[in-house]
CSV table of C-alpha atoms and ligand atoms in Angstrom, one decimal:
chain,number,residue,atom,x,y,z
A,1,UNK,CA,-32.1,-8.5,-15.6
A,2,UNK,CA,-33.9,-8.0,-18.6
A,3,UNK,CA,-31.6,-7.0,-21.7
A,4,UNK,CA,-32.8,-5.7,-25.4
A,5,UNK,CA,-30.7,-6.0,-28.2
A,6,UNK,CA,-30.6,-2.4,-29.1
A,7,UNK,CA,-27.5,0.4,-29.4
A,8,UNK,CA,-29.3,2.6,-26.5
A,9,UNK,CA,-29.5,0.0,-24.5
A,10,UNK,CA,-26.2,-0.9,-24.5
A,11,UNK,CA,-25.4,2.5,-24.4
A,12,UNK,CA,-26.9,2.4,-21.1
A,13,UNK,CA,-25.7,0.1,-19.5
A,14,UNK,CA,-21.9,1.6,-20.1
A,15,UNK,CA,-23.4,4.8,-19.2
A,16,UNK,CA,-24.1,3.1,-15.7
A,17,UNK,CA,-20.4,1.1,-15.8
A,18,UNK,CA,-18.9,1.8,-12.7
A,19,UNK,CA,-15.9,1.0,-14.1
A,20,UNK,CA,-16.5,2.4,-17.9
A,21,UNK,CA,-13.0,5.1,-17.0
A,22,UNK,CA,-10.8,2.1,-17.3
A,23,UNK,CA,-11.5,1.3,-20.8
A,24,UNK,CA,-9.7,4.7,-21.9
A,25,UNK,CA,-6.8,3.4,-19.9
A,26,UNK,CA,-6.0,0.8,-22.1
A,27,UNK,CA,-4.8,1.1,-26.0
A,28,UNK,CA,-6.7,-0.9,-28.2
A,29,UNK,CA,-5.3,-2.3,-31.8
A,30,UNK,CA,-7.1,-0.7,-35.0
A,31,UNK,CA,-8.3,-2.5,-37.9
A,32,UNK,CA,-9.8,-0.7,-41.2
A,33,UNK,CA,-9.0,2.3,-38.9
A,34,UNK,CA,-11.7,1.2,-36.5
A,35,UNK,CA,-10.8,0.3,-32.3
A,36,UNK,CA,-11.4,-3.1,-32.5
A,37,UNK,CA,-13.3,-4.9,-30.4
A,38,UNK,CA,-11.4,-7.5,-28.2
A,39,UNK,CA,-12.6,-10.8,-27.4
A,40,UNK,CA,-8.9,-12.0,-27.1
A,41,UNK,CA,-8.0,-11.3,-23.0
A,42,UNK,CA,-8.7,-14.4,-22.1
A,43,UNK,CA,-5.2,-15.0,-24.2
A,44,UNK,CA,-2.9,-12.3,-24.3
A,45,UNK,CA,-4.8,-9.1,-22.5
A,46,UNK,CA,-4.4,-5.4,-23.9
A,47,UNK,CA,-1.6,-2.7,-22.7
A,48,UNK,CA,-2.3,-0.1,-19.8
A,49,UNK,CA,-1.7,3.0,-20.9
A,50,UNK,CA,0.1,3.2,-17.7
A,51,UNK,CA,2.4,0.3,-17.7
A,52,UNK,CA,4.8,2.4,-20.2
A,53,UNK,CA,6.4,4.7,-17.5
A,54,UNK,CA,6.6,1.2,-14.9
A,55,UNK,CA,8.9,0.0,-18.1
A,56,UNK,CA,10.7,3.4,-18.3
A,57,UNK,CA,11.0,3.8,-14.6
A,58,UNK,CA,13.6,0.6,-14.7
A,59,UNK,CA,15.1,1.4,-17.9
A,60,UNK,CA,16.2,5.1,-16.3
A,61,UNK,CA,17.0,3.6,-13.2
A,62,UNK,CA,19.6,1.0,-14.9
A,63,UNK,CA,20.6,3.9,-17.1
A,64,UNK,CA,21.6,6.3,-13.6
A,65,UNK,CA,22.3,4.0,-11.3
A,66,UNK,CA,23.7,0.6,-13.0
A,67,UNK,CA,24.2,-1.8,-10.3
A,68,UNK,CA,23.3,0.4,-7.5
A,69,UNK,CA,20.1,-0.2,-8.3
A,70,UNK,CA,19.2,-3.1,-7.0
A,71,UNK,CA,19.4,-1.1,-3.7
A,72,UNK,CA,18.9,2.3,-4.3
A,73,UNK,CA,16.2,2.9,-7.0
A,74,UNK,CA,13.1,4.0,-6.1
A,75,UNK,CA,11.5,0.7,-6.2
A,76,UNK,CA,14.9,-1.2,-5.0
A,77,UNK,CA,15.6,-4.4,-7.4
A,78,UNK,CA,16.4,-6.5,-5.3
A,79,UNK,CA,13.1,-6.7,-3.2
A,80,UNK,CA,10.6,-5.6,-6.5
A,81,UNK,CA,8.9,-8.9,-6.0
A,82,UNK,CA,7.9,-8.2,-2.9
A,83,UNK,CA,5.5,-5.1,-4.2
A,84,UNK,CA,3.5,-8.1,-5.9
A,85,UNK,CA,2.4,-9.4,-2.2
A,86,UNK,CA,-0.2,-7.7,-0.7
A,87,UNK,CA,-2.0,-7.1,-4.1
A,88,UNK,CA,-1.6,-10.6,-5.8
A,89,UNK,CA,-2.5,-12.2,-2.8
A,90,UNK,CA,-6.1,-10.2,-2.7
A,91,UNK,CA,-6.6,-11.3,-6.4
A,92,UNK,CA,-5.7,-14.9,-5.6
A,93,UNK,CA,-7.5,-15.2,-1.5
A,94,UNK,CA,-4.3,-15.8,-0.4
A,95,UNK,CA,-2.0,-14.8,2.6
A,96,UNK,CA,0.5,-12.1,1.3
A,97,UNK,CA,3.5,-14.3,2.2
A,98,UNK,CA,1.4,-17.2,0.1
A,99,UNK,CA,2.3,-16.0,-3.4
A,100,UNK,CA,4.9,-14.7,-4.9
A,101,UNK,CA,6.2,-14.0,-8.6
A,102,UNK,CA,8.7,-16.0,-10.7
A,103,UNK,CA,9.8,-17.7,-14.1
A,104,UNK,CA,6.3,-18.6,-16.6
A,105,UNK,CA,3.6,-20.9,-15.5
A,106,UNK,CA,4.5,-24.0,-16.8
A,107,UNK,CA,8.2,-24.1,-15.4
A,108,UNK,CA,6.7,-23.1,-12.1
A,109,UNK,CA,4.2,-26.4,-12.2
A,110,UNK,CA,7.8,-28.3,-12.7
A,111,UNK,CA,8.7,-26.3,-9.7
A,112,UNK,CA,6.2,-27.3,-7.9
A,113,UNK,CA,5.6,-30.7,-8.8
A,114,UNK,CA,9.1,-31.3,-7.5
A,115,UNK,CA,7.6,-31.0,-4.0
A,116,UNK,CA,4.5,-32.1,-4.2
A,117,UNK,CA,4.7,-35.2,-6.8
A,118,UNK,CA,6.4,-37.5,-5.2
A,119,UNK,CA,5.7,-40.7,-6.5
A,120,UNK,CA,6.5,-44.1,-4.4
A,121,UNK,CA,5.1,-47.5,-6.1
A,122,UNK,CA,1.5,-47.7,-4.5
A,123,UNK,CA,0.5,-43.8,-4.7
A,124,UNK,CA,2.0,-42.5,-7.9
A,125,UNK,CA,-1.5,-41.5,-10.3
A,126,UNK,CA,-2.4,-38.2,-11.1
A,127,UNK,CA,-6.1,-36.8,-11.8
A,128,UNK,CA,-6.3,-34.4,-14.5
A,129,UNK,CA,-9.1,-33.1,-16.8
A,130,UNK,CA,-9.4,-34.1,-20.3
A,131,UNK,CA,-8.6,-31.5,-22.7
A,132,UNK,CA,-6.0,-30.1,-20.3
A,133,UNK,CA,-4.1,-27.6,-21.8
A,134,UNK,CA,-1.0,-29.1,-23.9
A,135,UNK,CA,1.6,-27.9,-22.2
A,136,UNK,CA,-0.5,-29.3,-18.8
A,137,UNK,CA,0.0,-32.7,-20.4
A,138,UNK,CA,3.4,-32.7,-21.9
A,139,UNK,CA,4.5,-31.2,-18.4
A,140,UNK,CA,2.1,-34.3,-16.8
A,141,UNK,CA,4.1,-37.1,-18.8
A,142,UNK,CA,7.7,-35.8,-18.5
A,143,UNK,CA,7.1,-35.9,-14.8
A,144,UNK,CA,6.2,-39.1,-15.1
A,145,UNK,CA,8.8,-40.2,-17.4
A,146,UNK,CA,11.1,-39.1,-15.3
A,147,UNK,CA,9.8,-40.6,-11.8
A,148,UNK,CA,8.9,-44.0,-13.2
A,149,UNK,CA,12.4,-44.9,-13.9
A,150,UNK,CA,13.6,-44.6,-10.7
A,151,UNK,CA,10.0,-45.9,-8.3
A,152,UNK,CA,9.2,-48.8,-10.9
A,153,UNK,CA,5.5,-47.7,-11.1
A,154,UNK,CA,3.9,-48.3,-14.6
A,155,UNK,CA,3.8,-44.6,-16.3
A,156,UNK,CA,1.2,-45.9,-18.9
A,157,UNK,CA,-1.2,-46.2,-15.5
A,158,UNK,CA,0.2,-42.7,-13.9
A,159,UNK,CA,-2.0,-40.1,-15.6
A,160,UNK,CA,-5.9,-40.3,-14.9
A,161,UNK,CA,-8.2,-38.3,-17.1
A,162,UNK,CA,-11.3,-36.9,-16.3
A,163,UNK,CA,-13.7,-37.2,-18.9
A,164,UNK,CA,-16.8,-35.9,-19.9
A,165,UNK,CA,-20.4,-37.8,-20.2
A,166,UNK,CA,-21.2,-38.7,-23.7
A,167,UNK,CA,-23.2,-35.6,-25.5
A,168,UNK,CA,-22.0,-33.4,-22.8
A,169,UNK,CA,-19.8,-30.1,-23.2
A,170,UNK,CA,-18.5,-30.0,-19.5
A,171,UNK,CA,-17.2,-32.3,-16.6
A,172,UNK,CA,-20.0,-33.3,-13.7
A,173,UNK,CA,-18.4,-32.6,-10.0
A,174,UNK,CA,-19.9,-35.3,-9.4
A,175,UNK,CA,-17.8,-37.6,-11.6
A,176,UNK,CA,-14.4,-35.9,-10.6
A,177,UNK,CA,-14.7,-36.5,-7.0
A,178,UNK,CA,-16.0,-40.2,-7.8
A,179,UNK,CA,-12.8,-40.4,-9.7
A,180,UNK,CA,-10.9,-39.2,-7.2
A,181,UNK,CA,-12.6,-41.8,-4.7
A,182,UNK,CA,-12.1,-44.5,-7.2
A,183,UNK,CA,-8.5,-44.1,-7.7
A,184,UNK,CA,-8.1,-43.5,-3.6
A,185,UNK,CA,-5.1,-44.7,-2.4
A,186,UNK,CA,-3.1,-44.9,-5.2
A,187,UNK,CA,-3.8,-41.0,-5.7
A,188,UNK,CA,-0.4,-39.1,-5.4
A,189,UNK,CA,-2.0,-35.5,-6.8
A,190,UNK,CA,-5.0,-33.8,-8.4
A,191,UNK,CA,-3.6,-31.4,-11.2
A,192,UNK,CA,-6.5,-29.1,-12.8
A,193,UNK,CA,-7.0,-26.2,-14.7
A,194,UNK,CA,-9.5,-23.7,-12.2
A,195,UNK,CA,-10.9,-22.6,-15.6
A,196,UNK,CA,-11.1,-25.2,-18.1
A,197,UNK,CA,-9.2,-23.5,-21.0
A,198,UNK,CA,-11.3,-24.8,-24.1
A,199,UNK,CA,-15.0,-24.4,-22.1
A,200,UNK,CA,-14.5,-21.5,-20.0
A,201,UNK,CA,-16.3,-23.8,-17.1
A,202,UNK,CA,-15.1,-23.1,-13.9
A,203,UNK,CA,-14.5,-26.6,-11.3
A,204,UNK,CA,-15.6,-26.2,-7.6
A,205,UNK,CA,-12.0,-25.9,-6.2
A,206,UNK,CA,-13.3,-26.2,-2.5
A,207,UNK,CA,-14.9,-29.6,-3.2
A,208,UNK,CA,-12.2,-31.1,-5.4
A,209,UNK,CA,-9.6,-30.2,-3.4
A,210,UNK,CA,-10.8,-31.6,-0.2
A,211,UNK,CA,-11.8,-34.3,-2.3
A,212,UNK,CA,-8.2,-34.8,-2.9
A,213,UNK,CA,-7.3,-34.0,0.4
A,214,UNK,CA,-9.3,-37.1,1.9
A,215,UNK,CA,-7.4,-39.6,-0.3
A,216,UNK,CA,-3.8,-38.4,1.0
A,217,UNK,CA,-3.1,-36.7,-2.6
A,218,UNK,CA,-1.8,-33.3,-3.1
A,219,UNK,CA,-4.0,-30.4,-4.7
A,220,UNK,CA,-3.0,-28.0,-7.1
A,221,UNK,CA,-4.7,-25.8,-9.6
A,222,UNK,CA,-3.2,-24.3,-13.1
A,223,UNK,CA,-5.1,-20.8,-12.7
A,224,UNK,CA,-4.1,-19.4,-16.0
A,225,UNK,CA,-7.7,-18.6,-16.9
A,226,UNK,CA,-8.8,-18.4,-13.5
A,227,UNK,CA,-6.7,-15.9,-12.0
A,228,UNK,CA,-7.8,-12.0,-12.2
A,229,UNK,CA,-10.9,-13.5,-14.0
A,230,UNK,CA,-12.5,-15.3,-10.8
A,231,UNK,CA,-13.1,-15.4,-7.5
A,232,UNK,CA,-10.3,-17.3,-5.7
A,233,UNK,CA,-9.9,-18.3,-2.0
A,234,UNK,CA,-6.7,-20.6,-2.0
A,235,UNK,CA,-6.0,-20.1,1.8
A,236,UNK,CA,-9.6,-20.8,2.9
A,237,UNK,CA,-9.8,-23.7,0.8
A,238,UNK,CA,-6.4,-25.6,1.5
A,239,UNK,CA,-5.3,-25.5,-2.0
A,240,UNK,CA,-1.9,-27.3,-1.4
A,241,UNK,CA,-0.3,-25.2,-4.4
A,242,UNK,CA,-0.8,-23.1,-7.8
A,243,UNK,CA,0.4,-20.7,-10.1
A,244,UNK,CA,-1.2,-18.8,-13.2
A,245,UNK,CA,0.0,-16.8,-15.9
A,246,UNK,CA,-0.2,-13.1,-16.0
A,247,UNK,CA,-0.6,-12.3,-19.7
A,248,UNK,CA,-4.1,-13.1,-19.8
A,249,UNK,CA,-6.6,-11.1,-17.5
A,250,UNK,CA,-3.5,-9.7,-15.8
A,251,UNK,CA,-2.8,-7.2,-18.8
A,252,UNK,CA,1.4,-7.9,-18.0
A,253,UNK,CA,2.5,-8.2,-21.4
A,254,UNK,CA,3.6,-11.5,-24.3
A,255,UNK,CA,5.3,-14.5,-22.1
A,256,UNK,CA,4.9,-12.5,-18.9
A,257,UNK,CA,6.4,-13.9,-14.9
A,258,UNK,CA,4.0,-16.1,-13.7
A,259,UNK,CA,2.8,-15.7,-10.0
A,260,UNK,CA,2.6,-18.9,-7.7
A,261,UNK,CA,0.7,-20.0,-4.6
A,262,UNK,CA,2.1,-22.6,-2.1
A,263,UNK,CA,-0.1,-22.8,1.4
A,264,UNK,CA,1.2,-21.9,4.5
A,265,UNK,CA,1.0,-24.8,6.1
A,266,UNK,CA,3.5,-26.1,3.7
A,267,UNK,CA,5.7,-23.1,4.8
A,268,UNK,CA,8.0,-24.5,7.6
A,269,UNK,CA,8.0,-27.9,6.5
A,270,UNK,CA,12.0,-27.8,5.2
A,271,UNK,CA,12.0,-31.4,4.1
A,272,UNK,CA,9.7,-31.0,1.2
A,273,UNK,CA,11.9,-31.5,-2.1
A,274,UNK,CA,12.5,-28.1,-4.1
A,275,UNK,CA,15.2,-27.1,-6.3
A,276,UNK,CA,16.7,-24.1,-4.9
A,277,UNK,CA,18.7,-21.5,-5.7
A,278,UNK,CA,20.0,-18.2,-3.8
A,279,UNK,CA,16.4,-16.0,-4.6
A,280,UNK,CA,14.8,-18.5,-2.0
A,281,UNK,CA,17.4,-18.2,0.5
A,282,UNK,CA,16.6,-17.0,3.7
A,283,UNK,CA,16.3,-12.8,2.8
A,284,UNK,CA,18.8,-11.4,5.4
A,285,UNK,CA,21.7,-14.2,5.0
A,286,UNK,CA,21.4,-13.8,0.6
A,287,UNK,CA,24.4,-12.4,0.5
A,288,UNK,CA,26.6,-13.7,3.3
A,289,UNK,CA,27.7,-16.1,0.4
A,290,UNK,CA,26.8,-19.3,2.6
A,291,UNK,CA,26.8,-22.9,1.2
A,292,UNK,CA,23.9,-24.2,3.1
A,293,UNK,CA,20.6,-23.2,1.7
A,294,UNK,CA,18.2,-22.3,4.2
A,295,UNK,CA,14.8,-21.4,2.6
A,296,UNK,CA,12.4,-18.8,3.0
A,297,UNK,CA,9.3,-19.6,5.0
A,298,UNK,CA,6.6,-18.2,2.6
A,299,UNK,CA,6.0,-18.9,-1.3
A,300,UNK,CA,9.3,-16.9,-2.2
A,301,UNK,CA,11.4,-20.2,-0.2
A,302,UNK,CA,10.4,-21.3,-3.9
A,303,UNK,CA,12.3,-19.0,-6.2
A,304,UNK,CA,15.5,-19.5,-7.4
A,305,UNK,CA,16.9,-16.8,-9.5
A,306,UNK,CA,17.1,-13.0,-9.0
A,307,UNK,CA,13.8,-11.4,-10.7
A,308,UNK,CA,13.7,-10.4,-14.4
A,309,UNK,CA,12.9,-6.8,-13.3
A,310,UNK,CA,11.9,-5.4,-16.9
A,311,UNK,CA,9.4,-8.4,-17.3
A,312,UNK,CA,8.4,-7.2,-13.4
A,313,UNK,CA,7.6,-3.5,-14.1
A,314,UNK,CA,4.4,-4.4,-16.3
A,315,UNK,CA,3.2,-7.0,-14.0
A,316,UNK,CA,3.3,-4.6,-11.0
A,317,UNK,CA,1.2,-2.2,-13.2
A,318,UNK,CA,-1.1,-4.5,-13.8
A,319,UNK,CA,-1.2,-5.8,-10.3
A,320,UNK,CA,-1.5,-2.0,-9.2
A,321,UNK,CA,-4.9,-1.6,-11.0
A,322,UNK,CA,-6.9,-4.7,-9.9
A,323,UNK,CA,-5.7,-3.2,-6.2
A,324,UNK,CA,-7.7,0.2,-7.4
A,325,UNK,CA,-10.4,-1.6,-8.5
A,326,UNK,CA,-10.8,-5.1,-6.7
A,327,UNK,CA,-11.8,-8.2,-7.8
A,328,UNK,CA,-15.3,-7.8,-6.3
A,329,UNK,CA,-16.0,-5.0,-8.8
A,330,UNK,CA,-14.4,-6.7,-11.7
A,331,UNK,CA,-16.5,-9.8,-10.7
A,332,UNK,CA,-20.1,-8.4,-10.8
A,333,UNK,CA,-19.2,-6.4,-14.5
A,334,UNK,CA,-18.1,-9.7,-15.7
A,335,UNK,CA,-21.1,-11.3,-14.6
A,336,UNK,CA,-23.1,-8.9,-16.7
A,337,UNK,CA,-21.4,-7.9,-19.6
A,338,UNK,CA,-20.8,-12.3,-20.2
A,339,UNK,CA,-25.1,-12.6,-19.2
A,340,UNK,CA,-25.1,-9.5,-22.3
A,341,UNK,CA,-22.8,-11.1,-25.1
A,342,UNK,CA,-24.8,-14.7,-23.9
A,343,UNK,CA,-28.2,-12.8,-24.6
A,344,UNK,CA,-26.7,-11.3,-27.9
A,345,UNK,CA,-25.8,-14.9,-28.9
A,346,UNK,CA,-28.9,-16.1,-28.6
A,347,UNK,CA,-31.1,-13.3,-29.7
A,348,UNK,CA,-28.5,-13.5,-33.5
A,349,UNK,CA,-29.3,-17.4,-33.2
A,350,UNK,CA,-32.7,-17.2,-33.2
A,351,UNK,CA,-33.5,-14.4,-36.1
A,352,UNK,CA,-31.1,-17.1,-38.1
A,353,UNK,CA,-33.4,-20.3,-37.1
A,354,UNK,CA,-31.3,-21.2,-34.8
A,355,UNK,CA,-28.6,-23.6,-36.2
A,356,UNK,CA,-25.6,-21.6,-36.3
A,357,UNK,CA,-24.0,-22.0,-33.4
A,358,UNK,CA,-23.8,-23.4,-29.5
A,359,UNK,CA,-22.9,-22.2,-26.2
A,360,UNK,CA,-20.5,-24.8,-25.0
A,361,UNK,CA,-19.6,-23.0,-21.4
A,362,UNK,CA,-22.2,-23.5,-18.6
A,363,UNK,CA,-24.8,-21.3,-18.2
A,364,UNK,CA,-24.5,-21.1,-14.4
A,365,UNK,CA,-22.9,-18.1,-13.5
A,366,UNK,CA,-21.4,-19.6,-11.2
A,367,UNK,CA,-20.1,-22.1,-13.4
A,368,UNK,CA,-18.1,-19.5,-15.8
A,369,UNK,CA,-15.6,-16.7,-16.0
A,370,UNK,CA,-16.3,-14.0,-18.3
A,371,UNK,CA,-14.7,-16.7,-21.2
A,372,UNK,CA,-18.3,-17.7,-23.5
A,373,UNK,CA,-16.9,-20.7,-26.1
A,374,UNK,CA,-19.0,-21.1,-28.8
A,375,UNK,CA,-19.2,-24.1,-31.2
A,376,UNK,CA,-19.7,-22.6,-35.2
A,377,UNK,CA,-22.3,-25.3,-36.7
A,378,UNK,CA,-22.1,-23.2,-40.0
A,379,UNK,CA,-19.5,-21.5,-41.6
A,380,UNK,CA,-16.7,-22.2,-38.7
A,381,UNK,CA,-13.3,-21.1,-39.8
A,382,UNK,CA,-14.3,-18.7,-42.8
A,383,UNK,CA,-16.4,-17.0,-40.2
A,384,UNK,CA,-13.9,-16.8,-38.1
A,385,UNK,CA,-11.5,-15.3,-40.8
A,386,UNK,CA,-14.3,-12.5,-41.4
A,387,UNK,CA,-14.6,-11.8,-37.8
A,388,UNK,CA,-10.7,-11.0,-37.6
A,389,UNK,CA,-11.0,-8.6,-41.0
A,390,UNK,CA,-14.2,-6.8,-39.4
A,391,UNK,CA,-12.0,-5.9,-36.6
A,392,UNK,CA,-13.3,-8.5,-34.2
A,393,UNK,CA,-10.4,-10.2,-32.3
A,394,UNK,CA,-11.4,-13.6,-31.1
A,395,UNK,CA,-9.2,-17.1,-31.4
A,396,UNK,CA,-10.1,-20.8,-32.9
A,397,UNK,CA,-10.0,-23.6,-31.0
A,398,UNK,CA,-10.1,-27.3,-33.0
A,399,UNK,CA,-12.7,-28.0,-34.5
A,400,UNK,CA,-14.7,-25.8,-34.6
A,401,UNK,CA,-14.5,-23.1,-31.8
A,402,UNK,CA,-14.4,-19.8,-31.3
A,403,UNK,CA,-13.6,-18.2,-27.6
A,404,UNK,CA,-15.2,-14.7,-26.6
A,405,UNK,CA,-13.8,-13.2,-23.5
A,406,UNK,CA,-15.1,-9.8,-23.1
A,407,UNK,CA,-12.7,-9.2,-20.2
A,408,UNK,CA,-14.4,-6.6,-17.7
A,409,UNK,CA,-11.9,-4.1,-17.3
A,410,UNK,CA,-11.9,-2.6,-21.0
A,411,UNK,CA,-14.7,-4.3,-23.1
A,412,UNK,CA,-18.0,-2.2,-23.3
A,413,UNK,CA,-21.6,-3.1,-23.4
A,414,UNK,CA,-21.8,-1.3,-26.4
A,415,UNK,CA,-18.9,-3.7,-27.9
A,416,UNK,CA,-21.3,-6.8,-27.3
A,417,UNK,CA,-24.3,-4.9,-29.4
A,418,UNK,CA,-21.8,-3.8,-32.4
A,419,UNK,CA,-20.4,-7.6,-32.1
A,420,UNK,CA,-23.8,-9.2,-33.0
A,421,UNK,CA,-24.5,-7.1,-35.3
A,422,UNK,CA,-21.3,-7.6,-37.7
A,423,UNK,CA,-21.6,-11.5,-36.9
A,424,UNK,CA,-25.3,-11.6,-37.8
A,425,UNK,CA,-24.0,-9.4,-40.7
A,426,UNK,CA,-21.5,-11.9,-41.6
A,427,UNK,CA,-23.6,-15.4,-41.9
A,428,UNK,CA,-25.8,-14.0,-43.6
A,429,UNK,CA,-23.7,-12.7,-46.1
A,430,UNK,CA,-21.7,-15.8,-46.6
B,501,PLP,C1,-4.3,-23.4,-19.0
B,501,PLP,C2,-2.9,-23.1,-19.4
B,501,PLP,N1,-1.9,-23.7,-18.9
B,501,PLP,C3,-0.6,-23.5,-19.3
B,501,PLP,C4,-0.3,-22.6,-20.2
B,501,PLP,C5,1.1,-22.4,-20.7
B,501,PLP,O1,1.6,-21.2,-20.2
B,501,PLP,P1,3.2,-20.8,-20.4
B,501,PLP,O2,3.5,-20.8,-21.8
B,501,PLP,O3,3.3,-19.4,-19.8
B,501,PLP,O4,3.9,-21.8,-19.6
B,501,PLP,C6,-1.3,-21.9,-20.8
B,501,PLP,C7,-1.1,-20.9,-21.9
B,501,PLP,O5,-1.9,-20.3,-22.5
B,501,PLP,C8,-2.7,-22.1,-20.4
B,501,PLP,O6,-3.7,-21.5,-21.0
């Protein structure tokens, strides 16, 4: 498509939104009195308008009905989580008895990692990216920490970094897989974010993971940027195990339940380590009080405490909307309002020469989410300061980064026009 760099324009292209109602169904912060525009839900994604009465719903419910609630409320407490099945599981290509909701992301990739790292002396390593997220990486060495003391591998040899070629922004399949062949036997399990957090750039999953597969490892993904932002298919793709956040393109609120994947064919095997508790216990014994855990045979055998049903209410909102909408939908708006803000980019960079700034994400479509990380050659952090006080909400990444998600259920066309203009505004008037 060919885009101008015009108010009409833009204008036009909301005008032909399909999904331009949504954006009135979210409440936006104000700055200078102004809606800002929000770059940011990539990180922490806005409020639905509707997820207020979900909240309210619980809190009356408690208020009436206490403890009979967790039977007797309209949306019964006890089995809430179960409202998250046939939705997540269509955001996520997954069977509905695949995924399920529980605790935040990084304590479920402890969770999981307790049944599918399990080190023994010859096949202990585990691929990761470079630049994984922190918390990926502090999660990655406790585990190995607290293996290596017990097998006797080396833990200064456990963790296997991807990295990328000198002068390049992004990681080549290519040289993941040949990693992955390289390290062969001794490959315990692949550990990647599905959306690289700092890039944006989205890994080939299906590849990797059979990949993985072929060297006897494990395969899981960290889909924190990846989930309601791309196209998933975790089933088809024998994706051993994942889980994602739901703050982010999921709308569900600050520190919001994570949701996790665990394949099927993982389901019946009962020897696979997990910690358990009574949540994962087989549904119609829970509360015959028995001392032998016997776990559920789907990705809920993997909770462990009873559901934090407040935290719930706003997920379920959220999860309520993308199953009104679809991913498919979501997916093609993305694709074009990310191809807009792109063409905005460049058209600011070259009325300013040119040297300003740099696309790091790929430019492959099929390569990205809706996340565009830009590297600030000129004013960097001051510019980014200015941003903020002009009412435009993006973060900073070390060094020198700014990420701009213009996440497709709420950001307009219109948004992307008004950005470039304040940013061209701003460099010029340093
Ligand atoms: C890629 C990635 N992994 C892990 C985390 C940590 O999430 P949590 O604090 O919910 O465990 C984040 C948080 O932003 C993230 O972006």
């Amino acid at each position: 498509m060919i885009f101008e760099n015009n108010r009409e324009f833009a204008q036009d292209l909301d005008a032909k939104d399909e999904l331009r109602k949504y954006r009135d169904e979210f409440l936006f912060p104000k700055v200078n009195g102004k809606q800002v525009i929000y770059f940011t839900g990539n990180s922490l994604g806005l409020q639905p308008k509707r997820t207020k009465s979900y909240v309210d719903e619980v809190m009356a419910d408690w208020a009436n009905l206490a403890v009979e609630g967790h039977f007797y409320a309209d949306k019964p407490w006890w089995d809430y989580h179960e409202r998250f099945a046939v939705p997540l599981s269509e955001i996520v290509g997954a069977k509905p008895t695949e995924v399920t909701v529980m605790n935040t992301l990084t304590v479920n990739l402890h969770l999981l990692m307790v049944s599918f790292y399990r080190p023994t002396l010859k096949k202990y390593k585990i691929i990761c990216e470079e630049k994984a997220f922190p918390s990926d990486q502090y999660m990655f060495q406790s585990q190995v920490d607290f293996h290596s003391k017990t097998v006797g591998f080396n833990p200064n040899e456990a963790i296997v970094e991807i990295k990328r070629r000198d002068g390049e922004h992004n990681i080549r399949l290519e040289d993941i897989v040949a990693k992955i062949n390289e390290v062969g036997d001794e490959l315990a399990l692949v550990l990647i974010g599905g959306v690289n957090y700092y890039t944006g750039q989205v890994f080939d999953m299906k590849t990797i993971t059979e990949a993985g597969h072929k060297q006897g490892a494990y395969v899981g993904w960290d889909l924190a940027h990846a989930a309601g932002n791309i196209k998933l298919q975790l089933n088809e793709w024998k994706v051993d195990f994942a889980a994602w956040c739901s703050y982010k393109y999921m709308n569900s609120g600050p520190g919001n339940a994570s949701g996790c994947f665990v394949h099927e064919m993982h389901h019946n095997d009962t020897e696979l380590p997990r910690f358990a508790g009574w949540w994962g216990h087989n549904k119609e014994r829970r509360f015959k009080m028995e001392p032998q855990f016997d776990p559920v045979r789907g990705a809920d055998g993997w909770q462990i405490s009873n559901l934090p049903i407040l935290s719930l209410a706003p997920y379920l909102a959220s999860v309520e909307m993308f199953a009104e909408v679809g991913m498919d939908k979501l997916i093609e708006k993305r694709n074009r309002i990310t191809a807009y803000l792109e063409f905005i980019l460049h058209e600011i960079d070259k009325e300013l020469d040119g040297a300003e700034f740099e696309i790091l994400t790929p430019a492959d479509q099929e390569e990205r989410g809706c996340q565009l990380s830009v590297y600030l050659h000129g004013q960097g952090r001051e510019l980014f300061d200015r941003l903020m006080k002009n009412g435009v909400i993006t973060d900073w990444r070390e060094p020198n980064v700014i990420r701009l998600a213009p996440a497709p259920f709420y950001c307009s066309f219109e948004d992307m026009y008004d950005f470039g203009q304040i940013l061209k505004k701003l460099i010029l008037n340093k």
